[in-house]
Amino acid sequence: MRAQVLLPKVFNFSFTYNTNQKKLRLGDIVEVPFGKKREIGVIWPGKNLEIKKIKIKNIHKKIDKFSLKENLIDYIRWFATYNMMPLGLVLKMVIGNGKNFFIKKDKDIDQNINISINSKFKLNEEQKNALNFLNLKNDKFDVSVLQGTTGSGKTLVYFERIKRIISEKKQALVLLPEIFLTNEFKSRFFDFFGFDPAIWHSKITPKNKRIIWKGIMNNKIKLVIGARSSLLLPFKNLGIIIVDEEHDTSYKQDEGVVYHARDMAVARASFEKIPIHLISSIPSLETFNNIQNKKFRHFKILKRYNNYPLPQTKIVNLNLKKIKNSFISEESIEIANKFLNKKEQVLFFINRRGYAPYLICKKCGFKQICSSCSMYLTFHKNKNKAICHHCLSERKISKKCSEGKICEFIMYGPGVEKIYEEVKKIFPSNKIEIFSSDYMKKKDQVNSLFSRISKNQVDILIGTQMISKGFNFPKLNCIIVVDADFSGRGYDLRTTEKNIQLYHQLSGRAGRFSSESLIVYQTLSPENITLNELIKNNSEEILKKELALRKKNLLPPFNRLLAIIVSANLQSLSFDGAREIKKHLEKISDIEILGPVDSPLLKIKNKYRSRLLIRFKEKNFKQKQISNLLNTLKISNKIKLTVDVDPVNFG
Ligand SMILES: [Zn+2]
Ligand SMILES: [Zn+2]
């Protein structure tokens, strides 16, 4: 008998093997000889080809107890087609490289499910209504959006939801946008459920991965909290998927295997025929559109959990103050002092890592630019180096410029370290801490900072974007946005959307336990429309306007975009390569090909990048045709193709 076996490797096809085992079924996990090695693979659907010249090898054995369900096989096939990637690579995301099945000694995790009923968790009326709304469709595919301002207690609602699913002996998956949030959430889960959830992300140890894999496949693990990649795990009996902070652009994986985890999670739910909840304070534009046209159900929690109002807002017009060498206005200092005097915490928010985003010589105008990327270098004072935020290369600042003269660099623009210095001068007697990814690389650093903040041993925080995400600081009641800039970079079509989400999230950090809280926007453009709608708490208006604009410009979600990035060592190679590919793509009907153009970030890691953008109607599923065509092309090994379906970044 013949059988097809898909291996978790880069191939887009399965291999034919002989077998004498009659009981083999689709999805069974088997050990097969491959080259000189043994590999793990999955019995895969497909024609058993009659191959005459090649000796067909035998399947070595079946790995008992483990197999993939048919709907997961269908999902893997769909996922590979949609995202235009090899089947085997998708399988690798599902079962790993297979080595897991050779090791038998690991202890199992058994999430002993005795959900403790902790009386400190009580839903208010609005939350109860939200829960009833989500409970409405329990056994079939259904996308529902739970929207609620930050601090409205959405998490508690979906915890209750998970409780029900687990009590029905099914498994639950919670997706979070960032790895560091999984640890922060772990304790909240434990508090509520009385057991530790399994944590899944790229940084966990191979051993833990193995244990979780097995636990998921035999249904001993009931609850997984994970980053993007967890959505492909081989659950045995998945009952629900929750995507928290669904609007977060971190869900889009930009490097390596490119896919959008939120959209792929919705698809997974549909293949599994289970409900999925998207949780957000302000939905993404795509989700907002799906709510408007009634594809997704929608419930909005209006009040904050403890009934505390959102912070009041104030705009400080930086044009009116001629402050020398200072990024913080007199007015902001006065406001901060008011809160500090009440022993409450103040946050200065600046969305730039490092000390200064630009280094320019004031004598010759020389700018510090990364030698392998078209990017300005950011000066980091803690390392005393200039760092490229793209390729992470570091450089000592050399005093000599290209002409051999002695340069005198000025630091242009503020970064978080610069603001830290300034705040220290203004408030010398206060305890001040930086909250930025560069300072929180290690887990214990993060934990100790959290504990100091919650014990009120910190008066002032200087934070970057990281602080806007999901943290809970009870004493934080005043936020000062140092540089509220809504102009954005020209090539990002999501600037407006990202900004309203960022600042809404950020403002939600303040006043969680106080009726008097304030967010101050220092800005050079006080008339900006987005800023003013934001202050009126009118995100819906902004989203509606954005949608109208997208429709007019034939952009997503009204059309699908697909980017093909061609990279090479020479600019002419990448550009000509892209032009050549375009010629071939033009044979495909019902698509529009824009470009090639140079990418806005022309050079990354010494590779020049040219981009084609393909646009087509969403109902025309063109990926398959485009993949097939690309596969027939003889592409020079001097250029590299990267395909990005539904691109989020246009750098
Ligand atoms: Zn670089
Ligand atoms: Zn110079």
PDB file of N, CA and C in Angstrom, residues 80-118:
ATOM      1  N   ALA A  80      -1.365  27.670   3.995  1.00  0.00           N
ATOM      2  CA  ALA A  80      -0.216  27.704   3.079  1.00  0.00           C
ATOM      3  C   ALA A  80      -0.587  28.420   1.784  1.00  0.00           C
ATOM      4  N   THR A  81      -1.785  28.141   1.269  1.00  0.00           N
ATOM      5  CA  THR A  81      -2.207  28.788   0.025  1.00  0.00           C
ATOM      6  C   THR A  81      -2.410  30.273   0.233  1.00  0.00           C
ATOM      7  N   TYR A  82      -3.128  30.610   1.309  1.00  0.00           N
ATOM      8  CA  TYR A  82      -3.463  32.020   1.541  1.00  0.00           C
ATOM      9  C   TYR A  82      -2.197  32.862   1.690  1.00  0.00           C
ATOM     10  N   ASN A  83      -1.283  32.385   2.527  1.00  0.00           N
ATOM     11  CA  ASN A  83      -0.079  33.175   2.810  1.00  0.00           C
ATOM     12  C   ASN A  83       1.063  32.883   1.847  1.00  0.00           C
ATOM     13  N   MET A  84       0.791  32.040   0.859  1.00  0.00           N
ATOM     14  CA  MET A  84       1.769  31.712  -0.175  1.00  0.00           C
ATOM     15  C   MET A  84       3.064  31.195   0.419  1.00  0.00           C
ATOM     16  N   MET A  85       2.943  30.185   1.272  1.00  0.00           N
ATOM     17  CA  MET A  85       4.161  29.577   1.805  1.00  0.00           C
ATOM     18  C   MET A  85       4.111  28.060   1.678  1.00  0.00           C
ATOM     19  N   PRO A  86       5.288  27.405   1.694  1.00  0.00           N
ATOM     20  CA  PRO A  86       5.313  25.953   1.509  1.00  0.00           C
ATOM     21  C   PRO A  86       4.551  25.218   2.611  1.00  0.00           C
ATOM     22  N   LEU A  87       3.800  24.195   2.184  1.00  0.00           N
ATOM     23  CA  LEU A  87       3.024  23.378   3.123  1.00  0.00           C
ATOM     24  C   LEU A  87       3.859  22.859   4.292  1.00  0.00           C
ATOM     25  N   GLY A  88       5.053  22.370   3.961  1.00  0.00           N
ATOM     26  CA  GLY A  88       5.904  21.761   4.984  1.00  0.00           C
ATOM     27  C   GLY A  88       6.287  22.752   6.073  1.00  0.00           C
ATOM     28  N   LEU A  89       6.482  24.017   5.682  1.00  0.00           N
ATOM     29  CA  LEU A  89       6.839  25.023   6.683  1.00  0.00           C
ATOM     30  C   LEU A  89       5.673  25.293   7.621  1.00  0.00           C
ATOM     31  N   VAL A  90       4.464  25.253   7.074  1.00  0.00           N
ATOM     32  CA  VAL A  90       3.291  25.452   7.926  1.00  0.00           C
ATOM     33  C   VAL A  90       3.158  24.266   8.884  1.00  0.00           C
ATOM     34  N   LEU A  91       3.395  23.066   8.360  1.00  0.00           N
ATOM     35  CA  LEU A  91       3.344  21.885   9.231  1.00  0.00           C
ATOM     36  C   LEU A  91       4.366  22.011  10.361  1.00  0.00           C
ATOM     37  N   LYS A  92       5.522  22.583  10.046  1.00  0.00           N
ATOM     38  CA  LYS A  92       6.557  22.768  11.063  1.00  0.00           C
ATOM     39  C   LYS A  92       6.051  23.681  12.184  1.00  0.00           C
ATOM     40  N   MET A  93       5.235  24.682  11.815  1.00  0.00           N
ATOM     41  CA  MET A  93       4.684  25.550  12.841  1.00  0.00           C
ATOM     42  C   MET A  93       3.672  24.792  13.708  1.00  0.00           C
ATOM     43  N   VAL A  94       3.123  23.725  13.166  1.00  0.00           N
ATOM     44  CA  VAL A  94       2.117  22.956  13.907  1.00  0.00           C
ATOM     45  C   VAL A  94       2.756  21.905  14.813  1.00  0.00           C
ATOM     46  N   ILE A  95       3.713  21.138  14.281  1.00  0.00           N
ATOM     47  CA  ILE A  95       4.272  20.050  15.096  1.00  0.00           C
ATOM     48  C   ILE A  95       5.754  20.217  15.419  1.00  0.00           C
ATOM     49  N   GLY A  96       6.344  21.358  15.047  1.00  0.00           N
ATOM     50  CA  GLY A  96       7.775  21.519  15.285  1.00  0.00           C
ATOM     51  C   GLY A  96       8.555  20.668  14.299  1.00  0.00           C
ATOM     52  N   ASN A  97       9.827  20.455  14.567  1.00  0.00           N
ATOM     53  CA  ASN A  97      10.620  19.698  13.596  1.00  0.00           C
ATOM     54  C   ASN A  97      10.467  18.192  13.784  1.00  0.00           C
ATOM     55  N   GLY A  98       9.613  17.805  14.724  1.00  0.00           N
ATOM     56  CA  GLY A  98       9.333  16.381  14.861  1.00  0.00           C
ATOM     57  C   GLY A  98      10.168  15.698  15.923  1.00  0.00           C
ATOM     58  N   LYS A  99      11.280  16.348  16.297  1.00  0.00           N
ATOM     59  CA  LYS A  99      12.173  15.722  17.280  1.00  0.00           C
ATOM     60  C   LYS A  99      11.439  15.433  18.589  1.00  0.00           C
ATOM     61  N   ASN A 100      10.417  16.231  18.853  1.00  0.00           N
ATOM     62  CA  ASN A 100       9.653  16.097  20.093  1.00  0.00           C
ATOM     63  C   ASN A 100       9.148  14.689  20.341  1.00  0.00           C
ATOM     64  N   PHE A 101       8.839  14.017  19.220  1.00  0.00           N
ATOM     65  CA  PHE A 101       8.189  12.730  19.391  1.00  0.00           C
ATOM     66  C   PHE A 101       9.179  11.619  19.695  1.00  0.00           C
ATOM     67  N   PHE A 102      10.479  11.933  19.592  1.00  0.00           N
ATOM     68  CA  PHE A 102      11.476  10.913  19.906  1.00  0.00           C
ATOM     69  C   PHE A 102      11.795  10.870  21.398  1.00  0.00           C
ATOM     70  N   ILE A 103      11.415  11.943  22.097  1.00  0.00           N
ATOM     71  CA  ILE A 103      11.783  12.011  23.509  1.00  0.00           C
ATOM     72  C   ILE A 103      10.565  11.664  24.353  1.00  0.00           C
ATOM     73  N   LYS A 104      10.727  10.691  25.205  1.00  0.00           N
ATOM     74  CA  LYS A 104       9.546  10.181  25.890  1.00  0.00           C
ATOM     75  C   LYS A 104       9.527  10.493  27.377  1.00  0.00           C
ATOM     76  N   LYS A 105      10.674  10.992  27.909  1.00  0.00           N
ATOM     77  CA  LYS A 105      10.806  11.010  29.358  1.00  0.00           C
ATOM     78  C   LYS A 105      10.096  12.175  30.051  1.00  0.00           C
ATOM     79  N   ASP A 106       9.704  13.210  29.276  1.00  0.00           N
ATOM     80  CA  ASP A 106       9.177  14.405  29.918  1.00  0.00           C
ATOM     81  C   ASP A 106       7.969  14.124  30.794  1.00  0.00           C
ATOM     82  N   LYS A 107       7.899  14.907  31.845  1.00  0.00           N
ATOM     83  CA  LYS A 107       6.713  14.851  32.692  1.00  0.00           C
ATOM     84  C   LYS A 107       5.581  15.606  31.997  1.00  0.00           C
ATOM     85  N   ASP A 108       4.383  15.145  32.155  1.00  0.00           N
ATOM     86  CA  ASP A 108       3.243  15.855  31.574  1.00  0.00           C
ATOM     87  C   ASP A 108       2.841  17.032  32.437  1.00  0.00           C
ATOM     88  N   ILE A 109       2.277  18.049  31.785  1.00  0.00           N
ATOM     89  CA  ILE A 109       1.561  19.055  32.575  1.00  0.00           C
ATOM     90  C   ILE A 109       0.140  18.525  32.682  1.00  0.00           C
ATOM     91  N   ASP A 110      -0.392  18.537  33.849  1.00  0.00           N
ATOM     92  CA  ASP A 110      -1.810  18.228  33.936  1.00  0.00           C
ATOM     93  C   ASP A 110      -2.470  19.414  34.598  1.00  0.00           C
ATOM     94  N   GLN A 111      -3.251  20.149  33.834  1.00  0.00           N
ATOM     95  CA  GLN A 111      -3.902  21.299  34.453  1.00  0.00           C
ATOM     96  C   GLN A 111      -5.112  20.757  35.203  1.00  0.00           C
ATOM     97  N   ASN A 112      -4.847  20.529  36.461  1.00  0.00           N
ATOM     98  CA  ASN A 112      -5.870  19.914  37.283  1.00  0.00           C
ATOM     99  C   ASN A 112      -7.008  20.911  37.468  1.00  0.00           C
ATOM    100  N   ILE A 113      -8.089  20.653  36.786  1.00  0.00           N
ATOM    101  CA  ILE A 113      -9.086  21.694  36.692  1.00  0.00           C
ATOM    102  C   ILE A 113     -10.099  21.617  37.825  1.00  0.00           C
ATOM    103  N   ASN A 114      -9.811  22.429  38.813  1.00  0.00           N
ATOM    104  CA  ASN A 114     -10.768  22.620  39.882  1.00  0.00           C
ATOM    105  C   ASN A 114     -10.925  24.110  39.988  1.00  0.00           C
ATOM    106  N   ILE A 115     -11.621  24.694  39.069  1.00  0.00           N
ATOM    107  CA  ILE A 115     -11.615  26.146  39.025  1.00  0.00           C
ATOM    108  C   ILE A 115     -12.124  26.700  40.346  1.00  0.00           C
ATOM    109  N   SER A 116     -11.225  27.452  40.983  1.00  0.00           N
ATOM    110  CA  SER A 116     -11.617  27.980  42.278  1.00  0.00           C
ATOM    111  C   SER A 116     -12.589  29.133  42.068  1.00  0.00           C
ATOM    112  N   ILE A 117     -13.653  29.115  42.787  1.00  0.00           N
ATOM    113  CA  ILE A 117     -14.607  30.219  42.684  1.00  0.00           C
ATOM    114  C   ILE A 117     -14.147  31.277  43.672  1.00  0.00           C
ATOM    115  N   ASN A 118     -13.498  32.267  43.134  1.00  0.00           N
ATOM    116  CA  ASN A 118     -12.943  33.299  43.993  1.00  0.00           C
ATOM    117  C   ASN A 118     -13.943  34.448  44.082  1.00  0.00           C
TER     118      ASN A 118
END
